[in-house]
XYZ file of C-alpha atoms in Angstrom:
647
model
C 27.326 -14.982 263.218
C 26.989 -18.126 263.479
C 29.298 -21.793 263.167
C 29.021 -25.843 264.926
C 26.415 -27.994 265.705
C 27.515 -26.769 268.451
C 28.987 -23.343 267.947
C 32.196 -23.035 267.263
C 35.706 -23.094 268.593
C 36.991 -19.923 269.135
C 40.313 -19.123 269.637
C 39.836 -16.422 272.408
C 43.015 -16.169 274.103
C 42.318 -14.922 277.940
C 38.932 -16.175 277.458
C 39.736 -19.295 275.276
C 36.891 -20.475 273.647
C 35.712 -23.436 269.923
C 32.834 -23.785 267.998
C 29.316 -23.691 269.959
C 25.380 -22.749 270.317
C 23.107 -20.459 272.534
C 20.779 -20.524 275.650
C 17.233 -21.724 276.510
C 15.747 -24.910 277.531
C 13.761 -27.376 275.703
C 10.090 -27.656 276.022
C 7.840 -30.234 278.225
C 6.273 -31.527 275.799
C 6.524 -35.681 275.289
C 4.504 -35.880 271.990
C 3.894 -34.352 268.600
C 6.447 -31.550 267.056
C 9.424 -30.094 269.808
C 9.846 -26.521 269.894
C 11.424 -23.948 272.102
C 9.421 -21.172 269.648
C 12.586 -20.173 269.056
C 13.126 -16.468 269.159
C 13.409 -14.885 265.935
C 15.001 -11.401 264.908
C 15.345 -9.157 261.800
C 16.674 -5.984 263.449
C 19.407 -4.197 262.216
C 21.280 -3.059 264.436
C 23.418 -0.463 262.323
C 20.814 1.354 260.721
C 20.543 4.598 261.939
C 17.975 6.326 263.931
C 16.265 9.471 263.252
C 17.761 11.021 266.496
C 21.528 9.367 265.775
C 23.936 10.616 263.137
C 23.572 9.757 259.937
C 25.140 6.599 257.847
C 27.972 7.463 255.464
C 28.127 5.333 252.160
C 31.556 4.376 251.107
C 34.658 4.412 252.671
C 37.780 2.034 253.791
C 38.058 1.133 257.448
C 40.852 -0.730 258.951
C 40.210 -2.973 261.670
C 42.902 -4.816 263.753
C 43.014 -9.017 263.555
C 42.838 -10.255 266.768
C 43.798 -12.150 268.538
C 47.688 -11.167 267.709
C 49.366 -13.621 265.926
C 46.460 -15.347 264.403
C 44.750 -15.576 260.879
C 42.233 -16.814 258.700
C 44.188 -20.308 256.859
C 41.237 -22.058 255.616
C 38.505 -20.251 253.074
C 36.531 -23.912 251.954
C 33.159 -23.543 254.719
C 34.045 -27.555 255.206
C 36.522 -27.885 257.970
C 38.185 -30.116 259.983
C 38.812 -30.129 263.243
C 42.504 -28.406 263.576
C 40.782 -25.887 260.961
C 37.637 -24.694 263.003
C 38.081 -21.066 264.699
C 36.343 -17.949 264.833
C 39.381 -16.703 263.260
C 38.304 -19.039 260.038
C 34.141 -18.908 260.297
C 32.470 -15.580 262.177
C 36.001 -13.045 260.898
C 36.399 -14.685 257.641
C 34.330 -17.480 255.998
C 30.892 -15.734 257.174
C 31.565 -12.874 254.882
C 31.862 -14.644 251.938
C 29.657 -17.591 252.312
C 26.650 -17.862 254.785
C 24.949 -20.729 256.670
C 21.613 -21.760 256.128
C 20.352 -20.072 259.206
C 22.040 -17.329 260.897
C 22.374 -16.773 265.099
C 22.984 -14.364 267.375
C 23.891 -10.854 265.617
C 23.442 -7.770 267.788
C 24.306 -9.740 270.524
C 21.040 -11.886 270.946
C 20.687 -15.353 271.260
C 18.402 -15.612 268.619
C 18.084 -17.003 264.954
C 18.224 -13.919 262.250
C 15.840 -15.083 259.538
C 17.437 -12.034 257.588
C 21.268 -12.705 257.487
C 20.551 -16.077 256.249
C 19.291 -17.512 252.700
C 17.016 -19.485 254.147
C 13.078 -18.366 254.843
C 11.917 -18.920 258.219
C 11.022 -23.086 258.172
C 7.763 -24.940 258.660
C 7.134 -28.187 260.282
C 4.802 -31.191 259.703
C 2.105 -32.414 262.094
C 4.193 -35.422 262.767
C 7.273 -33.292 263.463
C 9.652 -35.322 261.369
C 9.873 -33.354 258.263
C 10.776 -29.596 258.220
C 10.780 -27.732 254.848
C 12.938 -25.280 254.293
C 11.958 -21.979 251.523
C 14.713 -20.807 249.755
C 15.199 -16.957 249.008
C 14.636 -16.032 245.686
C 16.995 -12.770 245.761
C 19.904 -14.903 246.918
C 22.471 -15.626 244.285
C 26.119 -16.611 243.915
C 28.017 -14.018 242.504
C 28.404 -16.083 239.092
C 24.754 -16.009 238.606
C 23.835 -19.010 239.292
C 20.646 -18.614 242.220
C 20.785 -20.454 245.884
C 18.814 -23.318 245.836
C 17.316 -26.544 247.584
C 20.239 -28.413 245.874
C 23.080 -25.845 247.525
C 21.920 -27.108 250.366
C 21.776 -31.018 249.292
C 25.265 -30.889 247.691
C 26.220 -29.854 251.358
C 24.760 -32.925 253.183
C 25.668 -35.327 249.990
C 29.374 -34.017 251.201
C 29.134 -34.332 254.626
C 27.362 -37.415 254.639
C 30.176 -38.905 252.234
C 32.816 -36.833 254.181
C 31.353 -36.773 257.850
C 34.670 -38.292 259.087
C 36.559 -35.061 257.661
C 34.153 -32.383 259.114
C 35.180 -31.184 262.625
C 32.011 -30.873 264.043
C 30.642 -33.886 263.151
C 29.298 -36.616 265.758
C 28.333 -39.700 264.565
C 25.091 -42.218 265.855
C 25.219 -43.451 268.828
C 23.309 -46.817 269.041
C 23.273 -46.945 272.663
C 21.285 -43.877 273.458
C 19.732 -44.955 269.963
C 20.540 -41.436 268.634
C 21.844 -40.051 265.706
C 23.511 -36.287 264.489
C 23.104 -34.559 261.176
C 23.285 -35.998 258.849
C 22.428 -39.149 259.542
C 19.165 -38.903 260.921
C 18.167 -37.528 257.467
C 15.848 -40.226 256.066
C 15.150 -38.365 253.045
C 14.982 -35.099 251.172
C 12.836 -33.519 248.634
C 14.668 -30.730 246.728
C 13.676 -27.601 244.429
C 14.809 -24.324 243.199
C 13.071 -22.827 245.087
C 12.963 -25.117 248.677
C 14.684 -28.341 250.559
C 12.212 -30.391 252.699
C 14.261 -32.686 254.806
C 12.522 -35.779 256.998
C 13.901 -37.280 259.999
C 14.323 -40.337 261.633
C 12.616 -39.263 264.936
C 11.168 -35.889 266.576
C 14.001 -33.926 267.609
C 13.558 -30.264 269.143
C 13.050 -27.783 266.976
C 15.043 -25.331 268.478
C 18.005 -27.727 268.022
C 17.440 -28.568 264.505
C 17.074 -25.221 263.446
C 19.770 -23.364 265.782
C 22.235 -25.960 266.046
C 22.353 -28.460 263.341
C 20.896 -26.359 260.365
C 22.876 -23.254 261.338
C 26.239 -25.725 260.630
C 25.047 -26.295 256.940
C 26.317 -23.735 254.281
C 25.112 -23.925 250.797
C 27.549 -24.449 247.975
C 27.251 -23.370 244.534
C 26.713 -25.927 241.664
C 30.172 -24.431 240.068
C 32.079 -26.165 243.380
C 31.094 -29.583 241.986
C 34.121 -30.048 240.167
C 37.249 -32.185 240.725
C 39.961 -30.294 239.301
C 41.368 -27.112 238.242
C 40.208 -28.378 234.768
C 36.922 -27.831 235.792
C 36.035 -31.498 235.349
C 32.619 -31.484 236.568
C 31.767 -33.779 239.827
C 28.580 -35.788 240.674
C 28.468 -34.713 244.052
C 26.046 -32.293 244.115
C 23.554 -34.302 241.888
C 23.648 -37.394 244.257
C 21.178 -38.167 246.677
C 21.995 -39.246 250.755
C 20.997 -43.324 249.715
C 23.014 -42.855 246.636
C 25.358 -45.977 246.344
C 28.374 -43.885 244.556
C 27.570 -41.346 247.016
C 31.367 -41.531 248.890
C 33.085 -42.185 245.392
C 31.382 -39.227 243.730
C 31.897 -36.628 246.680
C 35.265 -37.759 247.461
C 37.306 -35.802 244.719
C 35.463 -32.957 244.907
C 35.858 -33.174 248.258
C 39.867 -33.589 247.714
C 40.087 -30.886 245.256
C 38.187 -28.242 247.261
C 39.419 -29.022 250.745
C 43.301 -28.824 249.054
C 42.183 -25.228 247.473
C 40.552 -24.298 250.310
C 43.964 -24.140 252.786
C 46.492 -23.391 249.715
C 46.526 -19.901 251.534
C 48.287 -18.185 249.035
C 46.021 -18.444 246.417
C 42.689 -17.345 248.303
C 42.135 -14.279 247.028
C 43.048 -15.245 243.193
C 41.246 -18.973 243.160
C 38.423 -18.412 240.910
C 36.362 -20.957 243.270
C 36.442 -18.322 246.173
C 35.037 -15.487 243.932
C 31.678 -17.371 243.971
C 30.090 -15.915 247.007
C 26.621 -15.555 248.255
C 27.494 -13.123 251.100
C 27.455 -9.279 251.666
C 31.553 -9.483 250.993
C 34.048 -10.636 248.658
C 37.949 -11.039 249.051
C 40.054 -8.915 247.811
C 43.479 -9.951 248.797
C 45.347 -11.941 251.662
C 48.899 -11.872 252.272
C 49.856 -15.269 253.488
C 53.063 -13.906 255.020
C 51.415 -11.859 257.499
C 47.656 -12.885 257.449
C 46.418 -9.272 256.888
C 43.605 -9.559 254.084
C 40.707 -6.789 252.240
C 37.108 -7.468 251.835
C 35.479 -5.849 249.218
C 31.429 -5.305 249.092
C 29.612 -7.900 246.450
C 27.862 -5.566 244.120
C 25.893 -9.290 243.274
C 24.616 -9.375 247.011
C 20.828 -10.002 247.112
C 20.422 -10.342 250.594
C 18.779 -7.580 253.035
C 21.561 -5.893 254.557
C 23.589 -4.532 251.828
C 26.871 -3.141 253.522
C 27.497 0.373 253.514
C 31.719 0.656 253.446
C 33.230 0.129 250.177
C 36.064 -1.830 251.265
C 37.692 -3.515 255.200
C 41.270 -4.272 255.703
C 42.052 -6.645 258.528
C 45.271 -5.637 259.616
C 47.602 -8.163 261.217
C 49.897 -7.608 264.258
C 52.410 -9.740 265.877
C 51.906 -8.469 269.536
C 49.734 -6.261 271.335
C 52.210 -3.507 272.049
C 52.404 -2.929 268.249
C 48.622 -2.432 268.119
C 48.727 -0.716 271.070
C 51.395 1.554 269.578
C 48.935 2.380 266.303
C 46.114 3.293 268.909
C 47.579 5.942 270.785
C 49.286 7.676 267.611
C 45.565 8.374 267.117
C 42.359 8.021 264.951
C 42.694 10.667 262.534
C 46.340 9.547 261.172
C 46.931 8.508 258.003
C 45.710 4.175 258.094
C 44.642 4.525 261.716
C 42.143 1.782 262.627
C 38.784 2.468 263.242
C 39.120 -1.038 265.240
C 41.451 -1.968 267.514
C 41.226 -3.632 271.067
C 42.905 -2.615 273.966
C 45.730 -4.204 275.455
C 44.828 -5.595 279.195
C 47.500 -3.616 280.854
C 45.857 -0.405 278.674
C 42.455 -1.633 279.559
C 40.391 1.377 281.600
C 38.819 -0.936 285.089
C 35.441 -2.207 284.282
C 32.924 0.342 285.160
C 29.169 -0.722 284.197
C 27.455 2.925 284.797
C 30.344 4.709 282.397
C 32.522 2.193 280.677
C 34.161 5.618 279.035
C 35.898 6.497 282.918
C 39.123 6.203 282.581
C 39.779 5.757 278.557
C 43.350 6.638 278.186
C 42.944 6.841 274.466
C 40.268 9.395 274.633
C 42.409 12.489 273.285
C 43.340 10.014 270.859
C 39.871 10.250 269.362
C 38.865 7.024 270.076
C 35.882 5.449 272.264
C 35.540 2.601 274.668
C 33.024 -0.360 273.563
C 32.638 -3.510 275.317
C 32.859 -6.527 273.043
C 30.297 -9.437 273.211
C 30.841 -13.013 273.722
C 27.634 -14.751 275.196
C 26.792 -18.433 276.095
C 30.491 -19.484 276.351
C 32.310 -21.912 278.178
C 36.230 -21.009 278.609
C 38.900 -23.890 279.383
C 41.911 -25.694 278.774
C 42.068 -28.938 277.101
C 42.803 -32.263 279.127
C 44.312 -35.240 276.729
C 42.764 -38.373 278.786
C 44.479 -40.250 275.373
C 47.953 -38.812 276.602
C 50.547 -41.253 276.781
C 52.519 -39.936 279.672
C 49.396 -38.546 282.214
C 46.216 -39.685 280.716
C 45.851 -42.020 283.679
C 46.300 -39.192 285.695
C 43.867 -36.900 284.067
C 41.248 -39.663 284.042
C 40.775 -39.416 287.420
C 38.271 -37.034 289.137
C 39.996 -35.743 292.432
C 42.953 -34.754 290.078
C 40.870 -32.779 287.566
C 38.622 -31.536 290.811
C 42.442 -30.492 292.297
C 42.772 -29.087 288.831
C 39.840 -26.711 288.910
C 40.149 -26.064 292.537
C 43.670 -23.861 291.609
C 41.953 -21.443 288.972
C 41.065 -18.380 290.560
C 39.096 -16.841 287.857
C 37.791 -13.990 289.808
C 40.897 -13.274 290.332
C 41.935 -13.157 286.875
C 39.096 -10.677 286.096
C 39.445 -8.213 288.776
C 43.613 -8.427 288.516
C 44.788 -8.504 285.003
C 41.513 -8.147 283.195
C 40.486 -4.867 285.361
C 37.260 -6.678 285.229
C 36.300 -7.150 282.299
C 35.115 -10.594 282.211
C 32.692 -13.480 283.809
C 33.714 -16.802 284.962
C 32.829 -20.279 283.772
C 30.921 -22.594 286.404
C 30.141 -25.501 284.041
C 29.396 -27.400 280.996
C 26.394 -24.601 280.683
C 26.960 -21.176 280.687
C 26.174 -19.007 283.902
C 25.917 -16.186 281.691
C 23.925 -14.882 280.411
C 20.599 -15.515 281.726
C 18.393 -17.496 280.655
C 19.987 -20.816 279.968
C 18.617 -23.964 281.915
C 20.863 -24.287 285.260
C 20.027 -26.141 287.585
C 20.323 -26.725 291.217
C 22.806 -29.551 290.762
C 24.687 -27.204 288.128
C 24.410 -24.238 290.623
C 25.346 -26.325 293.699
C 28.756 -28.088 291.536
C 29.764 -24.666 290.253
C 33.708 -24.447 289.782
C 35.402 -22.475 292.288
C 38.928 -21.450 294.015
C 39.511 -23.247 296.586
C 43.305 -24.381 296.793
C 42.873 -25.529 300.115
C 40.294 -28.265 298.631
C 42.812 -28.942 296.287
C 45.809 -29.950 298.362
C 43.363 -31.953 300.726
C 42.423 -34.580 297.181
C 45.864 -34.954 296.728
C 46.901 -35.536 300.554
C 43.844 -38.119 300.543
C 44.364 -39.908 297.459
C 47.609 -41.537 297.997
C 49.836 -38.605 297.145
C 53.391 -37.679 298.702
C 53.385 -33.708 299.222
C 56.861 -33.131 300.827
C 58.031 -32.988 297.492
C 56.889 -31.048 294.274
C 55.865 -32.422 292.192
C 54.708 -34.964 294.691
C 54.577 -39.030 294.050
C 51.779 -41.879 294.330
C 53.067 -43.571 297.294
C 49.388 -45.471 297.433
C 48.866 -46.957 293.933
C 45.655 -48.597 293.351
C 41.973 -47.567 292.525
C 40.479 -47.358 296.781
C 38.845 -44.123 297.519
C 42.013 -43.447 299.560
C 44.138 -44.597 296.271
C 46.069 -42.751 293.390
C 43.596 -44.046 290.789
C 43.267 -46.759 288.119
C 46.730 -46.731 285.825
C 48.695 -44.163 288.491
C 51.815 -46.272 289.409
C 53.728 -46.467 292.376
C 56.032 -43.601 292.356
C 54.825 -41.582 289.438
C 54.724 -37.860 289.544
C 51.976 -35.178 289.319
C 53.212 -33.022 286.564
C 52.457 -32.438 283.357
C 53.107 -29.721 280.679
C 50.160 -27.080 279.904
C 51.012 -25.276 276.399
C 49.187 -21.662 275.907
C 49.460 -18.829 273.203
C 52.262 -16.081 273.235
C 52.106 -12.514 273.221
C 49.317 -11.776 275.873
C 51.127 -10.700 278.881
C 47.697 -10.602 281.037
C 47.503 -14.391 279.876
C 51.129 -14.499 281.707
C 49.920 -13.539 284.594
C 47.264 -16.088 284.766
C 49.192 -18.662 284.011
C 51.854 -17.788 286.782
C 49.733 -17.691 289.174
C 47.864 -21.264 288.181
C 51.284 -23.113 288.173
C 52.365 -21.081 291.655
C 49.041 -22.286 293.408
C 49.388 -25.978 291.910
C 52.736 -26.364 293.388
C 51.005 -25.765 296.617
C 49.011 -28.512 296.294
C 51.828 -30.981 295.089
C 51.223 -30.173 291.147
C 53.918 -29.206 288.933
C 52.744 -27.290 285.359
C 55.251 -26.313 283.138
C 53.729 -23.479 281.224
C 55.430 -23.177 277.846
C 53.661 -21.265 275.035
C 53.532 -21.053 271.107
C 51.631 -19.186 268.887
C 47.847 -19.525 268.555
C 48.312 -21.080 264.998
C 50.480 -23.732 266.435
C 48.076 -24.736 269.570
C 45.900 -25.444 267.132
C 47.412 -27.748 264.999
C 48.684 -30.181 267.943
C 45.131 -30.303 268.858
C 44.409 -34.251 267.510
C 42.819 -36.878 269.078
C 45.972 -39.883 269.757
C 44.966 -42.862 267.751
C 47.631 -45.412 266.066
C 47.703 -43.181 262.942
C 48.307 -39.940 264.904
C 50.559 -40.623 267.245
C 51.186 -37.086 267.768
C 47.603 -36.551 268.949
C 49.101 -38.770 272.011
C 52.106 -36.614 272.966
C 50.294 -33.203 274.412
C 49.237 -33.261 277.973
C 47.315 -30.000 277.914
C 46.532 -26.836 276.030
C 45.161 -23.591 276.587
C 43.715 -22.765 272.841
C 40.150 -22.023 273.305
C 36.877 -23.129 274.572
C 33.005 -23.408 273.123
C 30.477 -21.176 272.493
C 27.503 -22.662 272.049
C 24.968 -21.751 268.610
C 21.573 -22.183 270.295
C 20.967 -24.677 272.746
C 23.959 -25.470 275.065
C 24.422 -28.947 274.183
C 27.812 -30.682 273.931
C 26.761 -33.355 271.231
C 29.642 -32.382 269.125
C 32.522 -31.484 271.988
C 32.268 -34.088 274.250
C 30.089 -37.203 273.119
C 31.877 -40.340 271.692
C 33.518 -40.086 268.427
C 32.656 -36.749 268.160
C 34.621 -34.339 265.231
C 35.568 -32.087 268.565
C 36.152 -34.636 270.655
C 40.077 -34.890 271.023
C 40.343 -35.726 274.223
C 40.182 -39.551 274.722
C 36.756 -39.197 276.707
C 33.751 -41.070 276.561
C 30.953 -41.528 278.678
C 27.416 -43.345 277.712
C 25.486 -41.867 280.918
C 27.056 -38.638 279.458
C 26.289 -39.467 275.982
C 22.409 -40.625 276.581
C 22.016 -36.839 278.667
C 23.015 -35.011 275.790
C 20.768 -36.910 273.563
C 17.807 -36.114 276.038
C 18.609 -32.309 275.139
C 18.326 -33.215 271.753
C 15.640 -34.789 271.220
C 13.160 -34.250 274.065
C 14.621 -30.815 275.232
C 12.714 -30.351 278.240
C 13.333 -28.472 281.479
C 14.286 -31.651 283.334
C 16.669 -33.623 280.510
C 18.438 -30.248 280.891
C 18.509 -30.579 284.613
C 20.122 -34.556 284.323
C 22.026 -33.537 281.661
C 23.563 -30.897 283.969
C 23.614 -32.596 286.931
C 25.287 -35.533 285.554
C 27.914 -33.517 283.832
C 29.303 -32.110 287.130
C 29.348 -35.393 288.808
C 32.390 -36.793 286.779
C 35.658 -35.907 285.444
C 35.799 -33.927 282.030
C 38.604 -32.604 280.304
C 38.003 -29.587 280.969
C 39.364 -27.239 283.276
C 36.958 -23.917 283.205
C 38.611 -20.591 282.915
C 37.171 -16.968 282.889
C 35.372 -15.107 280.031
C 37.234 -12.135 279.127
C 35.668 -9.930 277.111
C 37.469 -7.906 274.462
C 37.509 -4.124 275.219
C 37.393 -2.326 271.466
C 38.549 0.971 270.748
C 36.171 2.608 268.625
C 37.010 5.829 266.189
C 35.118 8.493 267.092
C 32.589 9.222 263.717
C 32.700 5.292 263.026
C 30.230 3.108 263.807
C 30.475 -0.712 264.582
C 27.348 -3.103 266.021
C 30.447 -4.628 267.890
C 30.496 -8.428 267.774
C 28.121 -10.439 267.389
C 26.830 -12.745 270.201
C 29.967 -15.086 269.373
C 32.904 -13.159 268.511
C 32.393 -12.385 264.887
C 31.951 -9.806 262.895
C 29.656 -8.208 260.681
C 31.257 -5.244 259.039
C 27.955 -4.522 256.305
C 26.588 -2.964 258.999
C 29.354 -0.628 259.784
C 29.826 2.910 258.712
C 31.111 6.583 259.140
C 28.573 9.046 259.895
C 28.146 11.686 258.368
């Protein structure tokens, strides 16, 4: 599955990750075309062997939403940035509608030429223009055939829409580089291909994995502006087009209004026009439970084998937890469920079966995937009441000092779970760290965290304790830290995950030690995410939240935070901005070599983010026994065509 320029934000409570891309570094080359020769698969990872069981066609299977509490609420592939979840791309959108190019199923960091409707791409000499071959079996569902120009009425919208999309990072003049799709100089458009020319060589890798693999076709039949049918210009524009923002605009409007009207998602005659494996059936926007049918008008490779998935809601994990043990063979068991933590068998690697206390319930252990991500809660440096106080490095050092994420995994988690040392993924490996990286990794260390605190002007005979030593010396509270103001602030995270409880208790007992006082309120997952703006005059609101534990990245291809953390970018909420930081990340980008991954790195865990790493947890699935599942994918979603009963 796939999502971001980045990859995507996912909403993994526990873990907590956003929207994101995958592992390797760039190549050494300085001239002609850049390219990681990125690795390329077309295995499926469902189909059975000749020594397994065999696949069953047909059948219902009911698999549990997770996390509790959350649901798919927008269907329209264009998001913005309060709309962007796992929840929304990878467990909903990806079934209906697919991106251009397709990463990590079967849990490999690796482009899928075969999920996609896009032919593997070719490059010119120059490296500048890369032309992309369009499947001839892929069609919408109305008839009408994927083409170059699903792809152009795409960019036409996001060009004339860019400041809508969540993902989307705009040029930076400084470090003179610039983000799809504005470094599109042209594009030459078919039936049957889309050749698109840059404005400089970029690597490969990243063009293909990360910016490409954000770009979902649309069908012609989208291009309209009402529910008339009153057809658009959109789609027929080109990227220079001087009408280009006021012919995208209504269209844009129209489908972005459909496209979160929740109620009418599975009855909208715009939704029915699909290009992937699924269509939906129903949604209940009460509960968020919705069906996915198979599209008998699929034409790409992996046709599924179930007739029909219901996505079950729940409101807490006991309730799910109550379904599992009343057993797999009941009348609408799941085939799907996850494990509560406190349920959760401890991690063992050699036999992750020991232990399964839902065993004589007839179902199995499986350990879900979620590679190259970065876990965290959000800092707001643009918060009105403590921004000063998160601007400042000892106090977000303090910060990440007081997470014991080893902990976390071998207490609550039973060990399921890896922690997060940086801006790049420690796991899995692979991806570029370096010794700066390796050397700056986050750890627990409360005693480090009390000592910043003690020697930065801070009062600790109280908690929380005061700036009696305003000013910005080495041995001074920091630049906009007054004279008596307080270290506290409020950190917000999601309900119903007692293990998350835990955490969290133990984070705001350990700050107190150090002089730090977290209040630790929480709301549902839905919620989080819509007080996750940037604060700006017009969104004063986006100023009020201090921090929140919704989610955190994982990455598509190349672990590159162009569209999290650079200036003005669409994930970017959190009042920071760097140009050192902004001119490393366009180093990955467009030179992609071992050592602008090394700076980029390096640089990274010299300053203050907003971001305060947390631990991976990884969702423990229990499996019906005579169902089959290819698990996650290497970011969280799903792909149910290739799940089935055996036979």
């Amino acid at each position: 599955m796939a999502v971001s320029n980045t990859r995507r934000f996912v909403a993994m409570v526990g873990a907590i990750a956003a929207i994101g891309a995958a592992a390797a570094c760039g190549s050494s080359s300085s001239s002609g075309p850049k390219t990681n020769n990125i690795t390329s698969s077309s295995s499926n990872p469902a189909t059975p062997t000749s020594s397994g069981p065999a696949a069953k066609q047909g059948g219902t299977a009911r698999v549990a939403e997770w996390p509790p509490g959350s649901s798919p609420n927008a269907i329209f592939p264009f998001m913005s940035i309060d709309q962007l979840s796992t929840q929304n791309t990878g467990q909903f959108q990806y079934f209906f509608y697919r991106p251009l190019y397709y990463v990590g199923l079967n849990d490999k960091l690796a482009v899928n030429y075969d999920m996609g409707p896009a032919e593997k791409p070719t490059w010119s000499s120059d490296g500048l223009t890369i032309t992309i071959p369009m499947k001839s079996a892929w069609k919408w569902s109305n008839g009408e055939q994927v083409t170059g120009k699903s792809v152009q009425f795409w960019l036409n919208m996001m060009k004339a829409e860019s400041d809508k999309l969540g993902y989307y990072s705009p040029p930076n003049d400084v470090v003179k580089v610039k983000y799809l799709p504005d470094n599109i100089v042209s594009t030459n458009v078919s039936d049957t291909s889309i050749s698109i020319t840059f404005d400089q060589q970029y690597s490969q890798d990243y063009i293909v994995g990360n910016a490409l693999q954000t770009v979902t076709p649309m069908p012609l039949a989208w291009d309209v502006t009402d529910d008339k049918g009153t057809k658009g210009k959109c789609s027929s524009d080109t990227l220079d087009s001087p009408t280009l923002k006021a012919d995208c605009e209504p269209v844009y409007n129209y489908l972005y209004n459909a496209g979160k009207d929740v109620k009418t998602f599975s009855t909208n005659p715009l939704w029915k026009i699909v290009d992937g494996p699924w269509v939906l059936k129903d949604l209940n926007a009460t509960t968020g439970g919705f069906s996915i049918t198979k599209n008998p008008q699929f034409g790409g490779e992996h046709k599924p084998y179930l007739d029909e998935v219901d996505f079950v809601p729940y409101t807490s994990t006991d309730a799910e937890w109550k379904d599992l043990q009343a057993g797999s063979s009941q009348a609408n068991a799941l085939q799907l469920g996850v494990f509560t933590a406190a349920n959760t068998p401890q991690y063992n690697a050699s036999d992750v079966q020991k232990g399964n206390p839902l065993a004589s319930a007839g179902y199995q252990v499986e350990k879900g995937s979620l590679l190259d991500s970065i876990s965290y809660y959000q800092l707001n440096f643009g918060s009105t009441a403590h921004g000063s106080l998160f601007r400042q490095p000892y106090f977000t050092k303090a910060l990440q000092d007081l997470m014991d994420q080893q902990g976390a995994i071998d207490g609550p988690y039973h060990g399921w779970g890896y922690p997060t040392t940086g801006i790049v993924p420690g796991s899995p490996d692979g991806n570029p760290l370096s010794a700066a990286a390796k050397a700056a990794a986050a750890k627990y260390d409360p005693a480090e965290a009390k000592s910043l605190m003690e020697a930065h002007g801070w009062d600790l005979t109280t908690t929380p304790a005061t700036c009696k030593s305003p000013g910005t010396a080495d041995n001074q509270c920091g630049a906009g830290v007054k004279q008596g103001d307080k270290a506290e602030f409020s950190l917000e995270y999601p309900t119903a995950h007692p293990a998350l409880d835990v955490v969290m208790q133990a984070y705001k007992n350990a700050a107190a030690k150090a002089g730090i006082s977290i209040g630790v309120p929480t709301k549902t997952q839905n919620t989080l995410g819509s007080e996750l703006v940037a604060c700006s005059p017009d969104k004063p609101a986006g100023c009020s939240w201090d921090a929140i534990l919704y989610g955190g990245w994982v990455y598509s291809l190349l672990p590159t935070a162009d569209s999290l953390l650079t200036t003005g970018a669409g994930s970017n909420i959190y009042g920071f901005s760097d140009p050192k930081f902004d001119a490393a990340v366009a180093k990955t980008v467009k030179v992609g070599d071992a050592q602008s991954w090394a700076d980029y790195e390096a640089y990274t865990a010299s300053i203050s983010t907003p971001l305060i790493y947390m631990h991976n947890s990884v969702w423990v699935w229990a499996v019906a026994k005579g169902f089959h599942d290819s698990g996650q994918d290497a970011f969280q979603g799903f792909e149910p065509e290739f799940w089935y009963y055996t036979q």
